[in-house]
Coordinates of C-alpha atoms in Angstrom, one line a residue:
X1 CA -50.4 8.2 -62.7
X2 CA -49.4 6.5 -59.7
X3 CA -46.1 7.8 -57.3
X4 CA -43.9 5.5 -56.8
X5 CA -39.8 5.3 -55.8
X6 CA -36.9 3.1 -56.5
X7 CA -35.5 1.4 -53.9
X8 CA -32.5 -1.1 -53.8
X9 CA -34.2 -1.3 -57.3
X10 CA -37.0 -2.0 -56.6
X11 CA -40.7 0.0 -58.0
X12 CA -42.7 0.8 -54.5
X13 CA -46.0 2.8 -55.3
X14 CA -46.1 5.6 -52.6
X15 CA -50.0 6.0 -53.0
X16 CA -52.6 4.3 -51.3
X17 CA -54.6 1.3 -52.6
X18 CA -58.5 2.0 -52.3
X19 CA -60.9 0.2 -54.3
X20 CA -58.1 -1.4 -56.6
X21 CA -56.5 1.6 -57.3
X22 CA -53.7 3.6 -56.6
X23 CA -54.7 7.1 -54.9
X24 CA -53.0 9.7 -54.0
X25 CA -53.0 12.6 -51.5
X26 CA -52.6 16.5 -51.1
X27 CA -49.9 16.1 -49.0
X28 CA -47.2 13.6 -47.9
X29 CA -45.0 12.6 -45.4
X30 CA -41.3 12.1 -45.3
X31 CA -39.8 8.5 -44.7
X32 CA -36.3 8.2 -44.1
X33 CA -33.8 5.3 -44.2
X34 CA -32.6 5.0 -40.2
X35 CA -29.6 2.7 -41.9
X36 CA -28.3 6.2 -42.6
X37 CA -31.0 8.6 -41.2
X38 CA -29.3 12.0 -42.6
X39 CA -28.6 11.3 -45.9
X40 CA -30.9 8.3 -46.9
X41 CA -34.1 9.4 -47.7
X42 CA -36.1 6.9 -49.0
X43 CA -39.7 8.6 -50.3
X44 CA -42.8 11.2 -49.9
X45 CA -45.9 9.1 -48.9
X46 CA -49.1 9.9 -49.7
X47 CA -50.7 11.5 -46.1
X48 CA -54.4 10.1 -45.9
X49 CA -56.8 11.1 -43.4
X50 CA -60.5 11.5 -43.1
X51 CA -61.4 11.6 -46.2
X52 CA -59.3 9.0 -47.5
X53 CA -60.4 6.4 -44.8
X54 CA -64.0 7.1 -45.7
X55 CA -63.5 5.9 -49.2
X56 CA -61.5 3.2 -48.1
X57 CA -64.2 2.1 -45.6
X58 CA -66.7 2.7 -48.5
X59 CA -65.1 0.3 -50.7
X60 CA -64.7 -2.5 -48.3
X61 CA -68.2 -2.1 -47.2
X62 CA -69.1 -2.6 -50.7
X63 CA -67.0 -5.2 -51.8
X64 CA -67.8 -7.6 -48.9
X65 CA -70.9 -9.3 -49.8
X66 CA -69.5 -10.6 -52.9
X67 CA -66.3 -11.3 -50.8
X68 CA -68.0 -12.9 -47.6
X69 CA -70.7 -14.4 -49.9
X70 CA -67.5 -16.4 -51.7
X71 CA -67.4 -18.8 -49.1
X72 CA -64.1 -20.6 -47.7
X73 CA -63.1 -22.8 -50.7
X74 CA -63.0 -20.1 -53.2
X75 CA -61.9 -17.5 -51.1
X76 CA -59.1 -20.1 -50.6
X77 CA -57.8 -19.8 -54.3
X78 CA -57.5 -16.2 -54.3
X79 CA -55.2 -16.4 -50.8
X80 CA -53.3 -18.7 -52.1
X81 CA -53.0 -17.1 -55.0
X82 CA -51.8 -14.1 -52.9
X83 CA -49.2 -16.2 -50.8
X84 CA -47.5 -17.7 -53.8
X85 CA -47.5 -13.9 -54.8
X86 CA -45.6 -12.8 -51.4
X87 CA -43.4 -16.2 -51.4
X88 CA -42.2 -15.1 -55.2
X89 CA -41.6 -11.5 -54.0
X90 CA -40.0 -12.2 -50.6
X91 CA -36.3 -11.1 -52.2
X92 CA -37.9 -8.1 -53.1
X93 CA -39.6 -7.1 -50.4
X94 CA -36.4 -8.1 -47.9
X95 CA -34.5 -5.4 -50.1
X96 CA -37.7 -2.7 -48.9
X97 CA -37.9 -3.5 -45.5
X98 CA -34.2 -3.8 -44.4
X99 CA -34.2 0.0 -45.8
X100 CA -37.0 0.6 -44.5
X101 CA -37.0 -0.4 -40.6
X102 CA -33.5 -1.4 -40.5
X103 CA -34.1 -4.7 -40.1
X104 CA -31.3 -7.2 -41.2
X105 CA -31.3 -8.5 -44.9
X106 CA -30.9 -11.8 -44.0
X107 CA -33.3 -12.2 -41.1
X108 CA -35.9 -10.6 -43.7
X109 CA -35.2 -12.7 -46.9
X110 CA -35.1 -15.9 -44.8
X111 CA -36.8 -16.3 -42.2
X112 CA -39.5 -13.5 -41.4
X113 CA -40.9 -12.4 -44.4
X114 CA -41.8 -15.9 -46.0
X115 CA -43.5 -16.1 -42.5
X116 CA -46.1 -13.3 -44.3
X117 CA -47.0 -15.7 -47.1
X118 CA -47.5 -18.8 -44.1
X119 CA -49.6 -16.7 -42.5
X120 CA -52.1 -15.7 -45.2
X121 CA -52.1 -19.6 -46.6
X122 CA -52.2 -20.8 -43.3
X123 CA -55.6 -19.1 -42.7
X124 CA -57.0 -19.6 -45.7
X125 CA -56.5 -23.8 -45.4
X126 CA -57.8 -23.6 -41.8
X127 CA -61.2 -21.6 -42.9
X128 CA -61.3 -24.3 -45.7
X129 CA -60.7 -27.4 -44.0
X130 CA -61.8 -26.3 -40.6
X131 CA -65.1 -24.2 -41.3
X132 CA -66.5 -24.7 -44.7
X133 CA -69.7 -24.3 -44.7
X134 CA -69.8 -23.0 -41.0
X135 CA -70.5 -25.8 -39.8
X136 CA -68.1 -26.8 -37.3
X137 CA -69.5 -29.2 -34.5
X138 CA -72.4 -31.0 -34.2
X139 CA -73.9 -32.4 -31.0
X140 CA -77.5 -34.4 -30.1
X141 CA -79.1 -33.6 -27.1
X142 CA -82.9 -34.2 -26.0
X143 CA -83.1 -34.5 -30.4
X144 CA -82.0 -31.3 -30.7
X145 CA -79.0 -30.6 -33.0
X146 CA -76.9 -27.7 -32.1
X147 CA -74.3 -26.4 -35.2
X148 CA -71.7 -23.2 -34.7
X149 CA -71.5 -21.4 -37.8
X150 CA -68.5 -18.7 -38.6
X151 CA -70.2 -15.6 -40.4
X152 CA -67.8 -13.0 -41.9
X153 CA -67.9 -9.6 -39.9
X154 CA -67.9 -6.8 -42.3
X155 CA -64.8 -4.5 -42.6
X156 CA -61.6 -5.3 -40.6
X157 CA -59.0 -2.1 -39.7
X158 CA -56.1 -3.2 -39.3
X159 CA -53.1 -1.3 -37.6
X160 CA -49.4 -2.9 -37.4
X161 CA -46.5 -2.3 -35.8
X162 CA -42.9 -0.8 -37.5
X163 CA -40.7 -3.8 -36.3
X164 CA -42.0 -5.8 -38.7
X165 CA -45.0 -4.2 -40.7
X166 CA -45.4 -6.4 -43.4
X167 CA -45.4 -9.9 -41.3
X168 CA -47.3 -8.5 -38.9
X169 CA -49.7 -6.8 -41.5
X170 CA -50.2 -10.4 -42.6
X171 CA -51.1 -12.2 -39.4
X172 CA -54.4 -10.1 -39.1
X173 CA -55.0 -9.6 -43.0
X174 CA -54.6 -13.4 -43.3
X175 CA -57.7 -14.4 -41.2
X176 CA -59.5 -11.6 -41.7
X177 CA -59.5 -12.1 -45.9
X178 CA -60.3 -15.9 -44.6
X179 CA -62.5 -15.5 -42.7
X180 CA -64.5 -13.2 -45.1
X181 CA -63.9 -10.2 -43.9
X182 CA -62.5 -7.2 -46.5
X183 CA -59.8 -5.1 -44.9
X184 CA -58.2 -1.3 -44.4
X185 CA -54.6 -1.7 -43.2
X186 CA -53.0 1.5 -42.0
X187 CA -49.5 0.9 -42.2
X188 CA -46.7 2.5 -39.5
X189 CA -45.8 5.8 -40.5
X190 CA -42.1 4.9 -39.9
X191 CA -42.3 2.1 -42.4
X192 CA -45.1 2.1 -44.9
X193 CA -43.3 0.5 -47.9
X194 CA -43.7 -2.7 -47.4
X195 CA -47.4 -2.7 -46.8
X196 CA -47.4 -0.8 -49.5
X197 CA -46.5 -3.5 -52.1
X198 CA -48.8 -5.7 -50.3
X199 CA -51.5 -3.8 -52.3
X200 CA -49.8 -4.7 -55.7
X201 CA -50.0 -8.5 -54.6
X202 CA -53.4 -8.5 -53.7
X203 CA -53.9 -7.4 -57.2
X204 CA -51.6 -9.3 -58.7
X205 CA -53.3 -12.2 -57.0
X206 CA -56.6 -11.2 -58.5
X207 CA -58.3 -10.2 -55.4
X208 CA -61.5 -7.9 -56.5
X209 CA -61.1 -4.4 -55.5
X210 CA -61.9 -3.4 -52.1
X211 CA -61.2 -6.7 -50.4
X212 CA -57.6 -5.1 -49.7
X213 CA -57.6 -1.3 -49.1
X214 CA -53.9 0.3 -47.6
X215 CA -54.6 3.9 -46.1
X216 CA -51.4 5.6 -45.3
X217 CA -50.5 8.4 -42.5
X218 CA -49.9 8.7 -39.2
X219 CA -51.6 7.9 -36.4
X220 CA -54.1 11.3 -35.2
X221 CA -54.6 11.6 -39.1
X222 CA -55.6 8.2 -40.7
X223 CA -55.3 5.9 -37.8
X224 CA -58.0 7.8 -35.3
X225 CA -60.5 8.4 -38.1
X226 CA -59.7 4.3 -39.2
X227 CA -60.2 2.9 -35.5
X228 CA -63.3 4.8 -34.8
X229 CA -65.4 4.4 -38.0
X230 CA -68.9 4.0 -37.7
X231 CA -68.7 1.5 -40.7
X232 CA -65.6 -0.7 -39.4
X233 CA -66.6 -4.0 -37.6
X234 CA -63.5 -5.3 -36.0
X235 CA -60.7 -3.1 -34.9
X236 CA -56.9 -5.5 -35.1
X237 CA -54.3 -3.1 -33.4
X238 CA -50.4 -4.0 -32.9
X239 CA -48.4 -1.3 -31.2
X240 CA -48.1 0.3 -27.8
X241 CA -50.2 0.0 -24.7
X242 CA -50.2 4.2 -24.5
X243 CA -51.8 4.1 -28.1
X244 CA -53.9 1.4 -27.8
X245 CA -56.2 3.7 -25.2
X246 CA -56.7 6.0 -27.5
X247 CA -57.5 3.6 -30.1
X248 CA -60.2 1.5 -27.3
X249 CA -61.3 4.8 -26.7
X250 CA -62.6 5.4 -30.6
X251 CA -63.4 2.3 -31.4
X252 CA -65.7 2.0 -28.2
X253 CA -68.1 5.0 -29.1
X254 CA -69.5 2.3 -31.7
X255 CA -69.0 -0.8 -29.2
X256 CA -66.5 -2.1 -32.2
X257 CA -64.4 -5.2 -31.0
X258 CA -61.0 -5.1 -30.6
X259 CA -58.0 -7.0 -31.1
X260 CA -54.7 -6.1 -29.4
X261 CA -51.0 -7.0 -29.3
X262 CA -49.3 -4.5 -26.9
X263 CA -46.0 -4.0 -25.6
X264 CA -43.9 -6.3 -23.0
X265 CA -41.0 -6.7 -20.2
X266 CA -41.0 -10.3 -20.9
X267 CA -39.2 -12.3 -18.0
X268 CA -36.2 -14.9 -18.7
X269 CA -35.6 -17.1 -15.9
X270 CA -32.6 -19.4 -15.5
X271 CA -32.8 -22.1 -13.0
X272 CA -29.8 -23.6 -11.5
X273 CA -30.6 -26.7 -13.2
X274 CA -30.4 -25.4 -16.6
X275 CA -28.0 -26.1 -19.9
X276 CA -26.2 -22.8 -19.5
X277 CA -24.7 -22.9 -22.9
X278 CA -28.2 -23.2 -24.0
X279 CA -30.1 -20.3 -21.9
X280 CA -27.0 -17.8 -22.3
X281 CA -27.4 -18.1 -26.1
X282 CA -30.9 -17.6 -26.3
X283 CA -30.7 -15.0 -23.4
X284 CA -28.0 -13.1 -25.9
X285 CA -30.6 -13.6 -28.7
X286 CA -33.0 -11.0 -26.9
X287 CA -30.9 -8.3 -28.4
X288 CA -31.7 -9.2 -31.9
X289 CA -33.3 -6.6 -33.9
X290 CA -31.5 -4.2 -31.8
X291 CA -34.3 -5.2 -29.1
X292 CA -37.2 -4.1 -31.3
X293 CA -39.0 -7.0 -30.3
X294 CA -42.2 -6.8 -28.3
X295 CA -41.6 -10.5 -27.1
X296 CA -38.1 -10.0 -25.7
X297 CA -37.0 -11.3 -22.3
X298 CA -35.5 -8.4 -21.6
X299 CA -35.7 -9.1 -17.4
X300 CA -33.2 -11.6 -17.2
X301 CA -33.8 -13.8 -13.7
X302 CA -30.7 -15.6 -13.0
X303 CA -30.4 -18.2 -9.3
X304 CA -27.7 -16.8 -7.9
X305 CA -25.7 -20.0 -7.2
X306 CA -24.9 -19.8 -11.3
X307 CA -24.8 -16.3 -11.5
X308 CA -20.9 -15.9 -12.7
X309 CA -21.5 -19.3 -14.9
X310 CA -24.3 -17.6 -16.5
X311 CA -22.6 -14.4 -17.0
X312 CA -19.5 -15.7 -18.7
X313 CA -21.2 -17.7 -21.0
X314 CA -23.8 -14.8 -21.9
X315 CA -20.7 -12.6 -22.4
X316 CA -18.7 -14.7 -24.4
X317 CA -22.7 -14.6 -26.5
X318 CA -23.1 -10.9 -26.6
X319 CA -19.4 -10.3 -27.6
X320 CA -20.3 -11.9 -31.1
X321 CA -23.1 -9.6 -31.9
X322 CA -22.1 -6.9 -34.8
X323 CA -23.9 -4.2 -34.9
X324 CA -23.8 -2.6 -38.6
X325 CA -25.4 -2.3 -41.8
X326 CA -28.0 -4.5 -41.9
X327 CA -27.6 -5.2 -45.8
X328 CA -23.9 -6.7 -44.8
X329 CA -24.1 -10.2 -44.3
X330 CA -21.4 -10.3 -41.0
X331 CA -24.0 -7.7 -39.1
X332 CA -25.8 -9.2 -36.3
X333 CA -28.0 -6.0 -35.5
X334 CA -28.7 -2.8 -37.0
X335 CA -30.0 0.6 -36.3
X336 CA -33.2 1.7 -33.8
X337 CA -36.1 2.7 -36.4
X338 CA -35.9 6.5 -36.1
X339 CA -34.4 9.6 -34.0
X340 CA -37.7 9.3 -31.6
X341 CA -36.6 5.6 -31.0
X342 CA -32.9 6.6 -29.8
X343 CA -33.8 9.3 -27.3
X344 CA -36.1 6.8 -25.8
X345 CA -33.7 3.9 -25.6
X346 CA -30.9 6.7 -24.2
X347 CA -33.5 8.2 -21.7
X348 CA -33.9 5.0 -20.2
X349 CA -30.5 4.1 -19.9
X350 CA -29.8 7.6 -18.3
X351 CA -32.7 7.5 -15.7
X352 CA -31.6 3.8 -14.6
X353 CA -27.8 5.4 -14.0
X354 CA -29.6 8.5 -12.2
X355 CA -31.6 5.6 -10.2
X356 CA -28.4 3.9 -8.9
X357 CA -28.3 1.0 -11.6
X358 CA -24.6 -0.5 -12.5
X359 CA -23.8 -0.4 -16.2
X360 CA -22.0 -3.8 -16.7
X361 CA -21.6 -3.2 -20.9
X362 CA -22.7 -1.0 -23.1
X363 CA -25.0 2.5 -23.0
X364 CA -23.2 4.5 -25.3
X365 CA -25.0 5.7 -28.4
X366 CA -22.6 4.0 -31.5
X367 CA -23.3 6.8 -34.3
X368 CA -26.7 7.5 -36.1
X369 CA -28.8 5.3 -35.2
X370 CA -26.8 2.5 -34.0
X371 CA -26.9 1.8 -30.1
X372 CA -24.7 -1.5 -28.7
X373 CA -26.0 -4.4 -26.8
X374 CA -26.2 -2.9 -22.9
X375 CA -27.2 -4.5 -19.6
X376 CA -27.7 -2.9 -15.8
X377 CA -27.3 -5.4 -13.3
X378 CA -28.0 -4.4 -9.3
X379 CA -30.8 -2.0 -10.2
X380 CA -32.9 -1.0 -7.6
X381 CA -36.1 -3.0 -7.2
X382 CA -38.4 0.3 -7.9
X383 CA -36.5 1.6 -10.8
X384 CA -38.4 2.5 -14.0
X385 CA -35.6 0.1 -16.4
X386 CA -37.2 -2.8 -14.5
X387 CA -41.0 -2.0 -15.2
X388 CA -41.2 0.1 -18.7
X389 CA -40.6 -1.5 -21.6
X390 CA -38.0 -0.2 -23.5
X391 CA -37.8 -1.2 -26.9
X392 CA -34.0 -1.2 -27.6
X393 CA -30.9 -3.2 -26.8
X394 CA -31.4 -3.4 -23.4
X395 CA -31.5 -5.9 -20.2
X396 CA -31.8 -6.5 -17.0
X397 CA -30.3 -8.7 -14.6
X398 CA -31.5 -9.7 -11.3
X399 CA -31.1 -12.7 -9.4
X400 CA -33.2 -14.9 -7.4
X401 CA -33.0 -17.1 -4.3
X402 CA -35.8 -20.0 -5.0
X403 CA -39.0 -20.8 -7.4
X404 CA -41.1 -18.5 -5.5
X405 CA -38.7 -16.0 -5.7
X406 CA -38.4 -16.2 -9.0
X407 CA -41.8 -16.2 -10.1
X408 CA -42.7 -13.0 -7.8
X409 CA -40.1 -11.2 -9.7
X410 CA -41.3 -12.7 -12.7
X411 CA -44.9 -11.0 -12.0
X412 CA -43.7 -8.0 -10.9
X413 CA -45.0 -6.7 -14.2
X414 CA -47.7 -4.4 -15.4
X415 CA -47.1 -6.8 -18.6
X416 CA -48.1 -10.5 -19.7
X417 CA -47.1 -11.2 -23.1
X418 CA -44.7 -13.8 -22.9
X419 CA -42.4 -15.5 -20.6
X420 CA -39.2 -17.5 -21.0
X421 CA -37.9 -20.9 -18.5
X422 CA -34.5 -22.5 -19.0
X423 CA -34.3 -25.6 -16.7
X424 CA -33.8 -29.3 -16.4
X425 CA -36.8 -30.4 -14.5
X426 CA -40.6 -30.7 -16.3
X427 CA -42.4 -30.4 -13.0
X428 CA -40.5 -27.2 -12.5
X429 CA -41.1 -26.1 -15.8
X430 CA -44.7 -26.9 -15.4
X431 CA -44.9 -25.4 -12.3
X432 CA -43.9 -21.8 -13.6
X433 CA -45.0 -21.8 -16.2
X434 CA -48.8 -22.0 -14.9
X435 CA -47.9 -19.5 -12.2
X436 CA -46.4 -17.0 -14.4
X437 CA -48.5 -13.6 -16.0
X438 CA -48.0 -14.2 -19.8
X439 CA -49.9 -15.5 -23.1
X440 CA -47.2 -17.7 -24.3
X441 CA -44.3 -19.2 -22.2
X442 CA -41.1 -21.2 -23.7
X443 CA -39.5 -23.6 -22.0
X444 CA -36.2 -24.3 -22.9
X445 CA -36.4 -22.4 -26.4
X446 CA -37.8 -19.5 -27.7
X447 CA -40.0 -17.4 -30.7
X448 CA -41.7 -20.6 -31.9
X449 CA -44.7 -20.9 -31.9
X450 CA -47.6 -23.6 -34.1
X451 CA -50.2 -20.7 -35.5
X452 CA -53.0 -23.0 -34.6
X453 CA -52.2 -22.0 -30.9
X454 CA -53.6 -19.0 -29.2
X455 CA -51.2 -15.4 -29.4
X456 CA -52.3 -12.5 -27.2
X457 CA -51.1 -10.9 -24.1
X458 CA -52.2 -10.8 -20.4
X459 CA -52.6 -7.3 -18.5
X460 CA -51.2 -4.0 -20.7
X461 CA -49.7 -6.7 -23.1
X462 CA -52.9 -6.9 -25.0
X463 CA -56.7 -7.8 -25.5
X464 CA -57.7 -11.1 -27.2
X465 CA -56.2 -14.0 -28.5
X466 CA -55.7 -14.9 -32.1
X467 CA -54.2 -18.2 -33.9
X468 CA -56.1 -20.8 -35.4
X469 CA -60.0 -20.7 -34.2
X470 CA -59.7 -18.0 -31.7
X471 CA -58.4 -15.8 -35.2
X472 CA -62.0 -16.6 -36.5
X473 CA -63.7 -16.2 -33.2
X474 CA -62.4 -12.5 -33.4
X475 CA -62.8 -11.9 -37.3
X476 CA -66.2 -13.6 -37.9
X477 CA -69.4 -13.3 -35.8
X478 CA -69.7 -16.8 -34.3
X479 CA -73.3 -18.1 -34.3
X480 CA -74.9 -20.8 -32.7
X481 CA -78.0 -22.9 -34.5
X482 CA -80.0 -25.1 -32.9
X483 CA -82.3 -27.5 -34.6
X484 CA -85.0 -29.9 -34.0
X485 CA -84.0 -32.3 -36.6
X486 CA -87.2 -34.7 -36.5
X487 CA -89.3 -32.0 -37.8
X488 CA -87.5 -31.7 -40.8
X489 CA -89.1 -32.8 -44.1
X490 CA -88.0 -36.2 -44.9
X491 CA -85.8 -36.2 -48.2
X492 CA -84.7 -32.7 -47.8

């Protein structure tokens, strides 16, 4: 009988999901709501480790011929099959995931969890229309034909991130399945449920068992034994850059590939030419999800000539934010994840007021969870706010005298994921942008992004690129097959 709680009223299985089946553990682990992290607690989940991962691995090693074997187009009808699944389940799963991460209700329902459902039918129309049959380009040269095939891998781990597990669960799932690939997900230990239910709509969409496996626990227990698995091919890993060398480290004692998305200290620079109306906004948007956002601008690079323009209008920005329940409608923000998550963001906070920083709003823990919006300004060039990302409501503020300026500040990083540019002139804009450290850069706007581009970081932000064909260049071994066409049999 499988274990399963209500929440918000709504039937999550607490097992894992091996072979398409619901398995459970000896022990379990304790999740807790961090909406109200004393007296909320929201379920026991099944605590896997070696053992578990093994017949996880075992079952997506032997359901992927039949899977790879498929091909694109009727792989294709079980994914979409699956994201009608997660586009009829969204309300649900918002309910789950806002109690589970603290993430807000709204922001779930509407705009990121329907992006889980786009992700997995995305991939599956692009291995359809893009690679059926392998074949993807043809060229003649000296009557030789030369053809690039798209092979499935074998088994995929993949490893997501708390923020916002089940979206990001579903942007390596998605062209993994596609690509013809079966999968282990280990979900984050501080929000499992979501992933969780992933498992029921794989098998509500009909996938055969063991194209979709879900391992819970944490990290040292199912993650290490997951990662560095003689039997997994491709190892997809969103998290931190601290435990993404321990996770190289395992999967490079079988030379397994890896994908990461790491952490960031994303730069946000404001050029004296900018709509400040438009930059302040966007610049007061890098506090939503309470800053839980690996792709924040959290550095804020202001020209001084605008400096006190900037700042009123970012004020009169951040002075709307409500931070609150996250199931309440009028709540801009809710609580950090978990206790671990608040000491962090307050040990920053303290160490960059030790280090001679200036506290301009903000900095004082709310209750629970809850922290407000906070940002240092005049912090000391050396200081550890400006270099360590911090994964909470807070920013920096620095200003800058001219381009160059601005861009050596900008790359005064040990992190490259993304980048943000408010101002009026394209040759600027072009300018920085090709001179700043980061894998995507927005220019005049921000968080969009066509998933037929390339996503990854530069430096400790991450290793690889994924997004349209450099997804499949990751999840499928890419072959090259050259042929000398005029020896062919005529007619065949």
């Amino acid at each position: 009988m499988t274990n399963t709680v209500e929440i918000e009223g709504v039937t999550v299985p607490t097992d894992h999901y091996i072979d398409g089946r619901r398995v459970a553990s000896e022990t379990t682990f304790e999740v807790r709501s961090p909406i109200d992290w004393d007296n909320w607690k929201l379920a026991e989940v099944a605590n896997g480790g070696q053992a578990e991962v093994d017949a996880a691995v075992q079952a997506a090693r032997n359901a992927f011929p039949t899977w790879a074997g498929l091909g694109p187009d009727k792989r294709h009808a079980y994914l979409t099959n699956l994201a009608d699944a997660i586009d009829a389940a969204v309300p649900d799963l918002a309910k789950v995931e806002c109690a589970d991460n603290g993430s807000l209700f709204e922001a779930m329902s509407q705009r990121v969890l329907p992006r889980g459902a786009n992700n997995i039918r995305f991939f599956a129309d692009f291995a359809r229309d893009r690679l059926n049959d392998g074949d993807t380009a043809r060229t003649l040269h000296g009557g030789e034909r030369n053809r690039v095939r798209y092979d499935p891998a074998g088994v995929a781990a993949v490893s997501t991130a708390w923020n916002a597990p089940f979206m990001l669960a579903t942007w390596r799932v998605g062209p993994a399945l596609a690509a013809g690939d079966t999968v282990v997900l280990k979900p984050p230990e501080w929000a499992p449920l979501t992933c969780s239910l992933l498992g029921d709509l794989a098998d509500q969409a009909g996938l055969p068992p063991g194209v979709l496996n879900v391992v819970h626990g944490t990290g040292a227990g199912a993650g290490a034994p997951l990662t560095g698995h003689k039997d997994v091919d491709r190892v997809a890993f969103t998290g931190s850059p601290a435990t993404a060398h321990t996770v190289y480290r395992d999967a490079a004692a079988n030379l397994t590939p890896v994908s990461f998305e790491l952490g960031g200290k994303s730069p946000f620079i404001v050029f004296e030419d900018a709509d400040l109306d438009a930059a302040a906004a966007t610049a007061a948007y890098q506090y939503d999800n309470s800053g839980q956002v690996c792709l924040a601008g959290t550095r804020l690079l202001v020209h001084h000539e605008i400096l006190d323009d900037f700042l009123e209008r970012f004020e009169a920005n951040v002075a709307k934010i409500r931070v609150g329940d996250p199931r309440d409608p009028n709540t801009t923000y809710g609580p950090l994840i978990h206790p671990v998550a608040l000491e962090r963001v307050t040990g920053y906070v303290e160490r960059a007021l030790e280090a001679g920083a200036n506290l301009a709003f903000g900095g004082r823990p709310l209750g629970g969870l809850y922290y407000p919006p906070t940002l240092f300004t005049d912090v000391p060039p050396n200081a550890e706010i400006l270099h360590r990302e911090v994964f909470g409501p807070v920013l920096t503020l620095q200003t800058f005298d001219d381009e160059a300026d601005a861009i050596a500040k900008a790359n005064d990083s040990d992190y490259g994921l993304a980048a943000t540019i408010y101002t009026g002139s394209q040759e600027r804009a072009d300018r920085v942008s090709a001179a700043v450290v980061a894998g995507t850069v927005w220019v005049n706007c921000f968080y969009v992004r066509d998933l037929e581009t390339p996503f990854g970081g530069a430096r400790d932000s991450g290793i690889g690129r994924e997004g349209g064909h450099h997804s499949f260049d990751f999840y499928a071994d890419v072959k090259t097959v050259v042929e000398r066409t005029a020896l062919f049999s005529a007619g065949e």
